[in-house]
Amino acid sequence: MKNKQVLIINGHPDQESFNSALAAAYQKGAKESNASVNLLNIRELDFNPNLQFGYRKRVSLEPDLLSSIEKIKAADHLVWVFPMWWYGYPALMKGFIDRTFLPGIMFDYEPGKSVPKKLLKGKTARIIMTADTPKWYDRLFMKSPALNQFKKGTLQFCGVNPVKVSYIAPIKSSSEEFRKKYLSKIEQLGKNNK
């Protein structure tokens, strides 16, 4: 039986962020399981985040993006760690998604069909999102735009399912005890590859 391939993708541009600590906690837990674990920090990649021509004209993919696509394709379980900023996610992460989640790579158009072919079927995911907005406010008043965009509009659109979510908030005023509690929870998720 092959070891589960886990890819952790950290979308926070600051290496000293709590997101980096969460990614490391998941990685630590996952390494204690039988999984093969990779950590990908988007901030360390060399690429142009601008999808210059949309889908009209394909721009050559930089080596770091080609390598990232291979890692995503090889993974059984994807773990995305990122902060919610302005009810979205960081520009660098958005640029990474724009440049890698392309037709023919993560999904494909099929003639005569309104729904594209999902090329990431068989993969599961965990979103670990930090925010300063309380969960109840994000869900009831804002209708969870960042989660809807990424979970439904990107991952599930490409066939990743199920996609589980860990919403950690508020971060700005959080205590050391609060952060330690979540680091421990995320490490446990890593141990279980969930």
Short mmCIF file of N, CA and C in Angstrom, two decimals:
data_model
loop_
_atom_site.label_atom_id
_atom_site.label_comp_id
_atom_site.label_asym_id
_atom_site.label_seq_id
_atom_site.Cartn_x
_atom_site.Cartn_y
_atom_site.Cartn_z
N MET A 1 0.84 -1.19 0.00
CA MET A 1 0.00 0.00 0.00
C MET A 1 0.88 1.25 0.00
N LYS A 2 0.60 2.16 -0.93
CA LYS A 2 1.46 3.35 -1.03
C LYS A 2 1.16 4.35 0.08
N ASN A 3 2.21 5.04 0.49
CA ASN A 3 2.03 6.07 1.52
C ASN A 3 1.22 7.22 0.95
N LYS A 4 0.38 7.81 1.81
CA LYS A 4 -0.41 8.95 1.41
C LYS A 4 0.53 10.12 1.13
N GLN A 5 0.30 10.81 0.04
CA GLN A 5 1.10 11.99 -0.32
C GLN A 5 0.37 13.24 0.16
N VAL A 6 0.98 13.96 1.07
CA VAL A 6 0.38 15.18 1.63
C VAL A 6 1.20 16.38 1.19
N LEU A 7 0.52 17.38 0.64
CA LEU A 7 1.19 18.63 0.25
C LEU A 7 0.58 19.77 1.04
N ILE A 8 1.41 20.46 1.80
CA ILE A 8 0.99 21.63 2.57
C ILE A 8 1.42 22.86 1.79
N ILE A 9 0.47 23.75 1.50
CA ILE A 9 0.76 24.97 0.74
C ILE A 9 0.47 26.16 1.64
N ASN A 10 1.52 26.92 1.96
CA ASN A 10 1.39 28.09 2.82
C ASN A 10 1.29 29.33 1.93
N GLY A 11 0.14 30.00 2.00
CA GLY A 11 -0.10 31.17 1.16
C GLY A 11 0.22 32.50 1.81
N HIS A 12 0.76 32.50 3.03
CA HIS A 12 1.09 33.76 3.71
C HIS A 12 2.45 34.27 3.24
N PRO A 13 2.55 35.54 2.86
CA PRO A 13 3.83 36.06 2.38
C PRO A 13 4.90 36.29 3.45
N ASP A 14 4.52 36.24 4.73
CA ASP A 14 5.47 36.49 5.82
C ASP A 14 5.88 35.18 6.48
N GLN A 15 7.18 34.88 6.44
CA GLN A 15 7.64 33.61 7.02
C GLN A 15 7.52 33.58 8.53
N GLU A 16 7.38 34.73 9.17
CA GLU A 16 7.25 34.76 10.64
C GLU A 16 5.80 34.82 11.10
N SER A 17 4.87 34.58 10.19
CA SER A 17 3.45 34.65 10.53
C SER A 17 2.99 33.43 11.32
N PHE A 18 1.83 33.57 11.97
CA PHE A 18 1.21 32.44 12.66
C PHE A 18 0.85 31.34 11.65
N ASN A 19 0.55 31.74 10.41
CA ASN A 19 0.26 30.76 9.36
C ASN A 19 1.44 29.83 9.14
N SER A 20 2.64 30.37 9.19
CA SER A 20 3.83 29.52 9.03
C SER A 20 3.94 28.53 10.18
N ALA A 21 3.61 28.97 11.39
CA ALA A 21 3.62 28.08 12.55
C ALA A 21 2.55 26.99 12.40
N LEU A 22 1.39 27.35 11.87
CA LEU A 22 0.32 26.37 11.64
C LEU A 22 0.74 25.34 10.59
N ALA A 23 1.36 25.82 9.50
CA ALA A 23 1.84 24.90 8.45
C ALA A 23 2.88 23.94 9.03
N ALA A 24 3.78 24.47 9.86
CA ALA A 24 4.82 23.63 10.47
C ALA A 24 4.20 22.62 11.45
N ALA A 25 3.15 23.02 12.16
CA ALA A 25 2.48 22.12 13.10
C ALA A 25 1.81 20.97 12.34
N TYR A 26 1.14 21.29 11.23
CA TYR A 26 0.51 20.23 10.44
C TYR A 26 1.59 19.29 9.89
N GLN A 27 2.67 19.88 9.40
CA GLN A 27 3.78 19.09 8.85
C GLN A 27 4.36 18.15 9.91
N LYS A 28 4.55 18.67 11.11
CA LYS A 28 5.10 17.86 12.20
C LYS A 28 4.19 16.67 12.49
N GLY A 29 2.89 16.92 12.57
CA GLY A 29 1.94 15.85 12.83
C GLY A 29 1.91 14.84 11.71
N ALA A 30 1.89 15.32 10.46
CA ALA A 30 1.81 14.43 9.31
C ALA A 30 3.05 13.55 9.19
N LYS A 31 4.20 14.08 9.60
CA LYS A 31 5.43 13.29 9.55
C LYS A 31 5.40 12.13 10.53
N GLU A 32 4.56 12.23 11.56
CA GLU A 32 4.43 11.15 12.53
C GLU A 32 3.53 10.03 12.02
N SER A 33 2.79 10.32 10.95
CA SER A 33 1.97 9.28 10.31
C SER A 33 2.84 8.60 9.25
N ASN A 34 2.24 7.74 8.47
CA ASN A 34 3.00 7.08 7.41
C ASN A 34 3.01 7.88 6.11
N ALA A 35 2.55 9.11 6.18
CA ALA A 35 2.44 9.93 4.97
C ALA A 35 3.79 10.45 4.49
N SER A 36 3.86 10.69 3.20
CA SER A 36 5.00 11.40 2.60
C SER A 36 4.57 12.86 2.55
N VAL A 37 5.33 13.76 3.16
CA VAL A 37 4.89 15.14 3.36
C VAL A 37 5.82 16.13 2.67
N ASN A 38 5.21 17.08 1.94
CA ASN A 38 5.95 18.19 1.33
C ASN A 38 5.33 19.49 1.81
N LEU A 39 6.18 20.51 2.03
CA LEU A 39 5.70 21.85 2.39
C LEU A 39 6.12 22.80 1.28
N LEU A 40 5.14 23.54 0.77
CA LEU A 40 5.38 24.50 -0.31
C LEU A 40 5.01 25.89 0.21
N ASN A 41 6.00 26.77 0.33
CA ASN A 41 5.75 28.16 0.73
C ASN A 41 5.70 29.00 -0.54
N ILE A 42 4.53 29.52 -0.85
CA ILE A 42 4.38 30.29 -2.10
C ILE A 42 5.35 31.46 -2.14
N ARG A 43 5.62 32.07 -0.98
CA ARG A 43 6.51 33.24 -0.94
C ARG A 43 7.93 32.93 -1.43
N GLU A 44 8.32 31.66 -1.40
CA GLU A 44 9.68 31.28 -1.81
C GLU A 44 9.79 31.00 -3.31
N LEU A 45 8.67 31.01 -4.01
CA LEU A 45 8.68 30.69 -5.44
C LEU A 45 9.00 31.91 -6.29
N ASP A 46 9.64 31.67 -7.41
CA ASP A 46 9.99 32.74 -8.33
C ASP A 46 9.04 32.66 -9.53
N PHE A 47 8.04 33.55 -9.57
CA PHE A 47 7.08 33.54 -10.68
C PHE A 47 6.37 34.89 -10.77
N ASN A 48 5.82 35.16 -11.93
CA ASN A 48 5.02 36.36 -12.14
C ASN A 48 3.58 35.99 -11.78
N PRO A 49 2.98 36.64 -10.78
CA PRO A 49 1.63 36.27 -10.36
C PRO A 49 0.53 36.77 -11.29
N ASN A 50 0.89 37.55 -12.29
CA ASN A 50 -0.11 38.14 -13.17
C ASN A 50 -0.46 37.20 -14.34
N LEU A 51 -1.74 36.82 -14.43
CA LEU A 51 -2.22 36.02 -15.56
C LEU A 51 -2.49 37.01 -16.70
N GLN A 52 -1.42 37.39 -17.36
CA GLN A 52 -1.39 38.54 -18.27
C GLN A 52 -2.46 38.54 -19.36
N PHE A 53 -2.73 37.39 -19.96
CA PHE A 53 -3.68 37.34 -21.07
C PHE A 53 -4.94 36.55 -20.72
N GLY A 54 -5.17 36.31 -19.43
CA GLY A 54 -6.30 35.47 -19.06
C GLY A 54 -6.09 34.09 -19.67
N TYR A 55 -7.15 33.50 -20.19
CA TYR A 55 -7.05 32.18 -20.83
C TYR A 55 -6.90 32.30 -22.34
N ARG A 56 -6.87 33.53 -22.86
CA ARG A 56 -6.77 33.73 -24.32
C ARG A 56 -5.45 33.22 -24.87
N LYS A 57 -4.39 33.46 -24.13
CA LYS A 57 -3.04 33.10 -24.62
C LYS A 57 -2.23 32.57 -23.45
N ARG A 58 -1.67 31.40 -23.60
CA ARG A 58 -0.89 30.76 -22.53
C ARG A 58 0.51 31.36 -22.48
N VAL A 59 0.92 31.76 -21.29
CA VAL A 59 2.27 32.26 -21.04
C VAL A 59 3.08 31.09 -20.49
N SER A 60 4.34 31.00 -20.87
CA SER A 60 5.20 29.92 -20.37
C SER A 60 5.22 29.93 -18.85
N LEU A 61 5.15 28.74 -18.28
CA LEU A 61 5.17 28.61 -16.83
C LEU A 61 6.62 28.53 -16.34
N GLU A 62 6.90 29.30 -15.29
CA GLU A 62 8.23 29.30 -14.69
C GLU A 62 8.51 27.93 -14.06
N PRO A 63 9.80 27.57 -13.93
CA PRO A 63 10.16 26.27 -13.33
C PRO A 63 9.51 26.03 -11.96
N ASP A 64 9.42 27.06 -11.11
CA ASP A 64 8.82 26.89 -9.79
C ASP A 64 7.33 26.54 -9.89
N LEU A 65 6.65 27.09 -10.89
CA LEU A 65 5.23 26.77 -11.09
C LEU A 65 5.07 25.36 -11.64
N LEU A 66 5.93 24.97 -12.57
CA LEU A 66 5.88 23.61 -13.12
C LEU A 66 6.10 22.58 -12.01
N SER A 67 7.05 22.86 -11.14
CA SER A 67 7.34 21.97 -10.02
C SER A 67 6.15 21.92 -9.06
N SER A 68 5.53 23.07 -8.81
CA SER A 68 4.37 23.14 -7.91
C SER A 68 3.19 22.35 -8.48
N ILE A 69 2.97 22.47 -9.77
CA ILE A 69 1.89 21.73 -10.43
C ILE A 69 2.12 20.23 -10.28
N GLU A 70 3.35 19.79 -10.47
CA GLU A 70 3.68 18.36 -10.30
C GLU A 70 3.38 17.90 -8.88
N LYS A 71 3.72 18.74 -7.90
CA LYS A 71 3.47 18.38 -6.50
C LYS A 71 1.97 18.31 -6.20
N ILE A 72 1.22 19.25 -6.73
CA ILE A 72 -0.23 19.24 -6.53
C ILE A 72 -0.84 18.00 -7.18
N LYS A 73 -0.41 17.69 -8.39
CA LYS A 73 -0.94 16.53 -9.11
C LYS A 73 -0.57 15.21 -8.39
N ALA A 74 0.60 15.16 -7.78
CA ALA A 74 1.06 13.94 -7.11
C ALA A 74 0.42 13.74 -5.73
N ALA A 75 -0.10 14.81 -5.15
CA ALA A 75 -0.63 14.74 -3.79
C ALA A 75 -1.99 14.04 -3.74
N ASP A 76 -2.20 13.34 -2.64
CA ASP A 76 -3.52 12.76 -2.34
C ASP A 76 -4.35 13.73 -1.51
N HIS A 77 -3.64 14.48 -0.66
CA HIS A 77 -4.30 15.40 0.28
C HIS A 77 -3.58 16.74 0.23
N LEU A 78 -4.35 17.81 -0.02
CA LEU A 78 -3.80 19.17 -0.09
C LEU A 78 -4.21 19.94 1.15
N VAL A 79 -3.25 20.60 1.77
CA VAL A 79 -3.53 21.41 2.95
C VAL A 79 -3.13 22.84 2.62
N TRP A 80 -4.11 23.73 2.60
CA TRP A 80 -3.87 25.14 2.25
C TRP A 80 -3.95 25.97 3.53
N VAL A 81 -2.90 26.72 3.81
CA VAL A 81 -2.85 27.56 5.01
C VAL A 81 -2.72 29.00 4.55
N PHE A 82 -3.66 29.86 4.95
CA PHE A 82 -3.60 31.25 4.51
C PHE A 82 -4.47 32.14 5.40
N PRO A 83 -4.18 33.45 5.41
CA PRO A 83 -5.01 34.39 6.15
C PRO A 83 -6.13 34.94 5.25
N MET A 84 -7.22 35.33 5.87
CA MET A 84 -8.25 36.04 5.12
C MET A 84 -7.97 37.53 5.26
N TRP A 85 -7.76 38.18 4.14
CA TRP A 85 -7.55 39.63 4.11
C TRP A 85 -8.60 40.24 3.20
N TRP A 86 -9.31 41.23 3.68
CA TRP A 86 -10.36 41.89 2.89
C TRP A 86 -11.32 40.87 2.27
N TYR A 87 -11.66 39.87 3.05
CA TYR A 87 -12.59 38.81 2.64
C TYR A 87 -12.13 38.04 1.41
N GLY A 88 -10.82 37.99 1.25
CA GLY A 88 -10.20 37.19 0.20
C GLY A 88 -8.93 36.59 0.78
N TYR A 89 -8.00 36.25 -0.09
CA TYR A 89 -6.72 35.74 0.40
C TYR A 89 -5.60 36.56 -0.22
N PRO A 90 -4.36 36.41 0.27
CA PRO A 90 -3.27 37.28 -0.17
C PRO A 90 -3.07 37.27 -1.69
N ALA A 91 -2.68 38.43 -2.21
CA ALA A 91 -2.49 38.60 -3.65
C ALA A 91 -1.52 37.58 -4.23
N LEU A 92 -0.46 37.27 -3.49
CA LEU A 92 0.53 36.30 -3.98
C LEU A 92 -0.10 34.92 -4.16
N MET A 93 -0.95 34.52 -3.21
CA MET A 93 -1.63 33.23 -3.33
C MET A 93 -2.62 33.26 -4.50
N LYS A 94 -3.33 34.37 -4.65
CA LYS A 94 -4.27 34.51 -5.77
C LYS A 94 -3.52 34.40 -7.09
N GLY A 95 -2.36 35.05 -7.19
CA GLY A 95 -1.56 34.95 -8.40
C GLY A 95 -1.07 33.54 -8.67
N PHE A 96 -0.71 32.83 -7.60
CA PHE A 96 -0.28 31.43 -7.73
C PHE A 96 -1.41 30.58 -8.29
N ILE A 97 -2.61 30.77 -7.77
CA ILE A 97 -3.78 30.01 -8.24
C ILE A 97 -4.08 30.38 -9.70
N ASP A 98 -4.07 31.68 -10.00
CA ASP A 98 -4.32 32.12 -11.38
C ASP A 98 -3.35 31.47 -12.37
N ARG A 99 -2.11 31.35 -11.97
CA ARG A 99 -1.07 30.85 -12.88
C ARG A 99 -0.98 29.33 -12.94
N THR A 100 -1.49 28.62 -11.93
CA THR A 100 -1.36 27.15 -11.92
C THR A 100 -2.67 26.42 -12.15
N PHE A 101 -3.79 26.97 -11.69
CA PHE A 101 -5.09 26.31 -11.87
C PHE A 101 -5.65 26.69 -13.23
N LEU A 102 -5.05 26.11 -14.26
CA LEU A 102 -5.34 26.48 -15.65
C LEU A 102 -6.09 25.37 -16.38
N PRO A 103 -6.83 25.75 -17.43
CA PRO A 103 -7.47 24.74 -18.27
C PRO A 103 -6.42 23.78 -18.84
N GLY A 104 -6.75 22.51 -18.82
CA GLY A 104 -5.82 21.50 -19.33
C GLY A 104 -4.84 21.03 -18.27
N ILE A 105 -4.84 21.71 -17.12
CA ILE A 105 -3.93 21.33 -16.02
C ILE A 105 -4.74 20.88 -14.80
N MET A 106 -5.62 21.73 -14.31
CA MET A 106 -6.42 21.40 -13.13
C MET A 106 -7.89 21.11 -13.48
N PHE A 107 -8.34 21.59 -14.62
CA PHE A 107 -9.68 21.32 -15.15
C PHE A 107 -9.58 21.42 -16.66
N ASP A 108 -10.61 20.96 -17.35
CA ASP A 108 -10.58 21.03 -18.80
C ASP A 108 -11.97 21.26 -19.36
N TYR A 109 -12.04 22.12 -20.36
CA TYR A 109 -13.32 22.35 -21.03
C TYR A 109 -13.65 21.17 -21.92
N GLU A 110 -14.94 20.80 -21.95
CA GLU A 110 -15.39 19.73 -22.81
C GLU A 110 -16.41 20.29 -23.79
N PRO A 111 -16.21 20.05 -25.08
CA PRO A 111 -17.13 20.59 -26.08
C PRO A 111 -18.58 20.18 -25.80
N GLY A 112 -19.47 21.16 -25.87
CA GLY A 112 -20.89 20.89 -25.68
C GLY A 112 -21.33 20.74 -24.23
N LYS A 113 -20.41 20.85 -23.28
CA LYS A 113 -20.77 20.72 -21.86
C LYS A 113 -20.54 22.03 -21.13
N SER A 114 -21.48 22.37 -20.26
CA SER A 114 -21.35 23.64 -19.52
C SER A 114 -20.46 23.49 -18.29
N VAL A 115 -20.27 22.26 -17.82
CA VAL A 115 -19.43 22.01 -16.65
C VAL A 115 -18.12 21.37 -17.11
N PRO A 116 -16.99 21.94 -16.72
CA PRO A 116 -15.71 21.39 -17.17
C PRO A 116 -15.37 20.05 -16.51
N LYS A 117 -14.44 19.35 -17.12
CA LYS A 117 -13.93 18.10 -16.56
C LYS A 117 -13.02 18.44 -15.38
N LYS A 118 -13.23 17.75 -14.27
CA LYS A 118 -12.48 18.01 -13.04
C LYS A 118 -11.24 17.12 -13.03
N LEU A 119 -10.07 17.72 -13.17
CA LEU A 119 -8.84 16.93 -13.30
C LEU A 119 -8.17 16.61 -11.96
N LEU A 120 -8.73 17.09 -10.85
CA LEU A 120 -8.16 16.79 -9.53
C LEU A 120 -9.04 15.84 -8.73
N LYS A 121 -9.90 15.10 -9.41
CA LYS A 121 -10.77 14.13 -8.72
C LYS A 121 -9.92 13.10 -7.97
N GLY A 122 -10.42 12.68 -6.82
CA GLY A 122 -9.71 11.69 -6.02
C GLY A 122 -8.85 12.31 -4.94
N LYS A 123 -8.69 13.64 -4.97
CA LYS A 123 -7.90 14.33 -3.95
C LYS A 123 -8.83 14.90 -2.88
N THR A 124 -8.31 15.01 -1.67
CA THR A 124 -9.03 15.65 -0.58
C THR A 124 -8.24 16.89 -0.16
N ALA A 125 -8.88 17.73 0.65
CA ALA A 125 -8.18 18.95 1.09
C ALA A 125 -8.62 19.39 2.47
N ARG A 126 -7.77 20.16 3.08
CA ARG A 126 -8.04 20.85 4.34
C ARG A 126 -7.64 22.30 4.13
N ILE A 127 -8.55 23.22 4.40
CA ILE A 127 -8.24 24.65 4.40
C ILE A 127 -8.05 25.07 5.85
N ILE A 128 -6.92 25.70 6.13
CA ILE A 128 -6.66 26.27 7.46
C ILE A 128 -6.57 27.77 7.24
N MET A 129 -7.62 28.47 7.62
CA MET A 129 -7.69 29.90 7.35
C MET A 129 -7.74 30.69 8.65
N THR A 130 -6.87 31.68 8.75
CA THR A 130 -6.88 32.56 9.91
C THR A 130 -7.58 33.86 9.53
N ALA A 131 -8.13 34.52 10.55
CA ALA A 131 -8.83 35.78 10.30
C ALA A 131 -8.92 36.58 11.59
N ASP A 132 -9.27 37.83 11.46
CA ASP A 132 -9.58 38.65 12.62
C ASP A 132 -11.10 38.73 12.80
N THR A 133 -11.83 38.33 11.78
CA THR A 133 -13.30 38.34 11.80
C THR A 133 -13.82 37.10 12.52
N PRO A 134 -14.66 37.28 13.52
CA PRO A 134 -15.24 36.11 14.18
C PRO A 134 -15.99 35.23 13.17
N LYS A 135 -15.98 33.94 13.41
CA LYS A 135 -16.59 32.98 12.48
C LYS A 135 -18.07 33.27 12.24
N TRP A 136 -18.80 33.59 13.32
CA TRP A 136 -20.24 33.84 13.19
C TRP A 136 -20.51 35.04 12.29
N TYR A 137 -19.66 36.07 12.38
CA TYR A 137 -19.86 37.26 11.56
C TYR A 137 -19.53 36.96 10.09
N ASP A 138 -18.46 36.22 9.87
CA ASP A 138 -18.08 35.84 8.51
C ASP A 138 -19.20 35.03 7.86
N ARG A 139 -19.77 34.10 8.61
CA ARG A 139 -20.79 33.22 8.04
C ARG A 139 -22.14 33.92 7.88
N LEU A 140 -22.62 34.60 8.93
CA LEU A 140 -23.96 35.18 8.90
C LEU A 140 -24.06 36.47 8.09
N PHE A 141 -23.10 37.36 8.26
CA PHE A 141 -23.20 38.67 7.62
C PHE A 141 -22.45 38.77 6.30
N MET A 142 -21.30 38.12 6.22
CA MET A 142 -20.50 38.23 4.99
C MET A 142 -20.72 37.05 4.04
N LYS A 143 -21.35 36.00 4.52
CA LYS A 143 -21.63 34.78 3.72
C LYS A 143 -20.36 34.06 3.28
N SER A 144 -19.31 34.14 4.08
CA SER A 144 -18.04 33.42 3.87
C SER A 144 -17.47 33.53 2.45
N PRO A 145 -17.20 34.75 1.98
CA PRO A 145 -16.73 34.90 0.59
C PRO A 145 -15.39 34.24 0.28
N ALA A 146 -14.43 34.32 1.19
CA ALA A 146 -13.11 33.73 0.91
C ALA A 146 -13.22 32.21 0.83
N LEU A 147 -13.97 31.62 1.76
CA LEU A 147 -14.14 30.17 1.74
C LEU A 147 -14.93 29.72 0.51
N ASN A 148 -16.00 30.44 0.19
CA ASN A 148 -16.78 30.07 -1.00
C ASN A 148 -15.93 30.16 -2.27
N GLN A 149 -15.17 31.24 -2.37
CA GLN A 149 -14.34 31.41 -3.56
C GLN A 149 -13.32 30.29 -3.69
N PHE A 150 -12.63 29.98 -2.60
CA PHE A 150 -11.54 29.00 -2.69
C PHE A 150 -12.04 27.56 -2.62
N LYS A 151 -12.91 27.27 -1.65
CA LYS A 151 -13.40 25.90 -1.49
C LYS A 151 -14.24 25.46 -2.69
N LYS A 152 -15.27 26.25 -2.99
CA LYS A 152 -16.19 25.87 -4.06
C LYS A 152 -15.69 26.28 -5.44
N GLY A 153 -15.23 27.54 -5.53
CA GLY A 153 -14.87 28.09 -6.83
C GLY A 153 -13.53 27.66 -7.38
N THR A 154 -12.69 27.07 -6.53
CA THR A 154 -11.38 26.60 -7.01
C THR A 154 -11.21 25.10 -6.78
N LEU A 155 -11.15 24.69 -5.53
CA LEU A 155 -10.84 23.29 -5.24
C LEU A 155 -11.93 22.33 -5.72
N GLN A 156 -13.18 22.55 -5.29
CA GLN A 156 -14.25 21.64 -5.71
C GLN A 156 -14.54 21.77 -7.20
N PHE A 157 -14.39 22.95 -7.75
CA PHE A 157 -14.55 23.16 -9.19
C PHE A 157 -13.61 22.24 -9.98
N CYS A 158 -12.42 22.00 -9.41
CA CYS A 158 -11.42 21.15 -10.08
C CYS A 158 -11.50 19.69 -9.64
N GLY A 159 -12.45 19.36 -8.76
CA GLY A 159 -12.68 17.96 -8.39
C GLY A 159 -12.21 17.54 -7.02
N VAL A 160 -11.57 18.44 -6.27
CA VAL A 160 -11.10 18.09 -4.92
C VAL A 160 -12.31 17.99 -3.99
N ASN A 161 -12.45 16.84 -3.33
CA ASN A 161 -13.60 16.64 -2.47
C ASN A 161 -13.38 15.40 -1.59
N PRO A 162 -13.70 15.45 -0.28
CA PRO A 162 -14.22 16.61 0.43
C PRO A 162 -13.13 17.63 0.75
N VAL A 163 -13.59 18.86 1.03
CA VAL A 163 -12.70 19.93 1.46
C VAL A 163 -13.17 20.34 2.86
N LYS A 164 -12.35 20.05 3.86
CA LYS A 164 -12.68 20.40 5.25
C LYS A 164 -12.03 21.74 5.60
N VAL A 165 -12.62 22.42 6.58
CA VAL A 165 -12.15 23.77 6.91
C VAL A 165 -11.86 23.91 8.41
N SER A 166 -10.73 24.54 8.71
CA SER A 166 -10.40 24.98 10.07
C SER A 166 -10.33 26.51 10.01
N TYR A 167 -11.30 27.16 10.61
CA TYR A 167 -11.37 28.63 10.62
C TYR A 167 -10.89 29.08 11.99
N ILE A 168 -9.77 29.79 12.01
CA ILE A 168 -9.14 30.18 13.28
C ILE A 168 -9.19 31.70 13.43
N ALA A 169 -9.99 32.16 14.42
CA ALA A 169 -10.16 33.60 14.60
C ALA A 169 -10.69 33.88 16.02
N PRO A 170 -10.52 35.12 16.48
CA PRO A 170 -9.72 36.20 15.89
C PRO A 170 -8.24 36.04 16.26
N ILE A 171 -7.39 36.40 15.33
CA ILE A 171 -5.95 36.23 15.51
C ILE A 171 -5.30 37.47 16.15
N LYS A 172 -5.69 38.65 15.69
CA LYS A 172 -5.02 39.88 16.11
C LYS A 172 -4.92 40.03 17.62
N SER A 173 -6.00 39.73 18.33
CA SER A 173 -6.00 39.91 19.78
C SER A 173 -5.82 38.59 20.54
N SER A 174 -5.39 37.55 19.83
CA SER A 174 -5.33 36.23 20.45
C SER A 174 -4.19 36.12 21.46
N SER A 175 -4.43 35.29 22.47
CA SER A 175 -3.44 35.05 23.50
C SER A 175 -2.49 33.93 23.08
N GLU A 176 -1.40 33.80 23.80
CA GLU A 176 -0.45 32.71 23.53
C GLU A 176 -1.13 31.37 23.76
N GLU A 177 -2.00 31.31 24.75
CA GLU A 177 -2.73 30.07 25.06
C GLU A 177 -3.65 29.68 23.89
N PHE A 178 -4.33 30.67 23.33
CA PHE A 178 -5.21 30.44 22.17
C PHE A 178 -4.41 29.86 21.01
N ARG A 179 -3.26 30.46 20.74
CA ARG A 179 -2.44 30.01 19.61
C ARG A 179 -1.88 28.61 19.85
N LYS A 180 -1.43 28.35 21.08
CA LYS A 180 -0.90 27.01 21.41
C LYS A 180 -1.97 25.95 21.23
N LYS A 181 -3.20 26.28 21.64
CA LYS A 181 -4.32 25.35 21.51
C LYS A 181 -4.54 24.99 20.03
N TYR A 182 -4.51 26.01 19.17
CA TYR A 182 -4.73 25.74 17.75
C TYR A 182 -3.55 25.03 17.09
N LEU A 183 -2.35 25.34 17.52
CA LEU A 183 -1.19 24.61 16.99
C LEU A 183 -1.29 23.13 17.33
N SER A 184 -1.75 22.85 18.54
CA SER A 184 -1.92 21.45 18.96
C SER A 184 -3.02 20.77 18.14
N LYS A 185 -4.15 21.46 17.91
CA LYS A 185 -5.25 20.91 17.11
C LYS A 185 -4.80 20.62 15.68
N ILE A 186 -4.04 21.56 15.11
CA ILE A 186 -3.60 21.40 13.72
C ILE A 186 -2.56 20.27 13.62
N GLU A 187 -1.71 20.15 14.61
CA GLU A 187 -0.75 19.04 14.62
C GLU A 187 -1.49 17.70 14.65
N GLN A 188 -2.55 17.63 15.43
CA GLN A 188 -3.36 16.41 15.50
C GLN A 188 -4.02 16.11 14.16
N LEU A 189 -4.51 17.13 13.49
CA LEU A 189 -5.08 16.92 12.15
C LEU A 189 -4.01 16.35 11.21
N GLY A 190 -2.79 16.86 11.34
CA GLY A 190 -1.69 16.35 10.53
C GLY A 190 -1.42 14.88 10.80
N LYS A 191 -1.45 14.49 12.06
CA LYS A 191 -1.22 13.09 12.44
C LYS A 191 -2.25 12.17 11.78
N ASN A 192 -3.47 12.69 11.65
CA ASN A 192 -4.57 11.91 11.08
C ASN A 192 -4.74 12.14 9.57
N ASN A 193 -3.88 12.97 9.00
CA ASN A 193 -3.97 13.34 7.57
C ASN A 193 -5.37 13.84 7.22
N LYS A 194 -5.90 14.67 8.07
CA LYS A 194 -7.25 15.22 7.83
C LYS A 194 -7.19 16.70 7.57
#
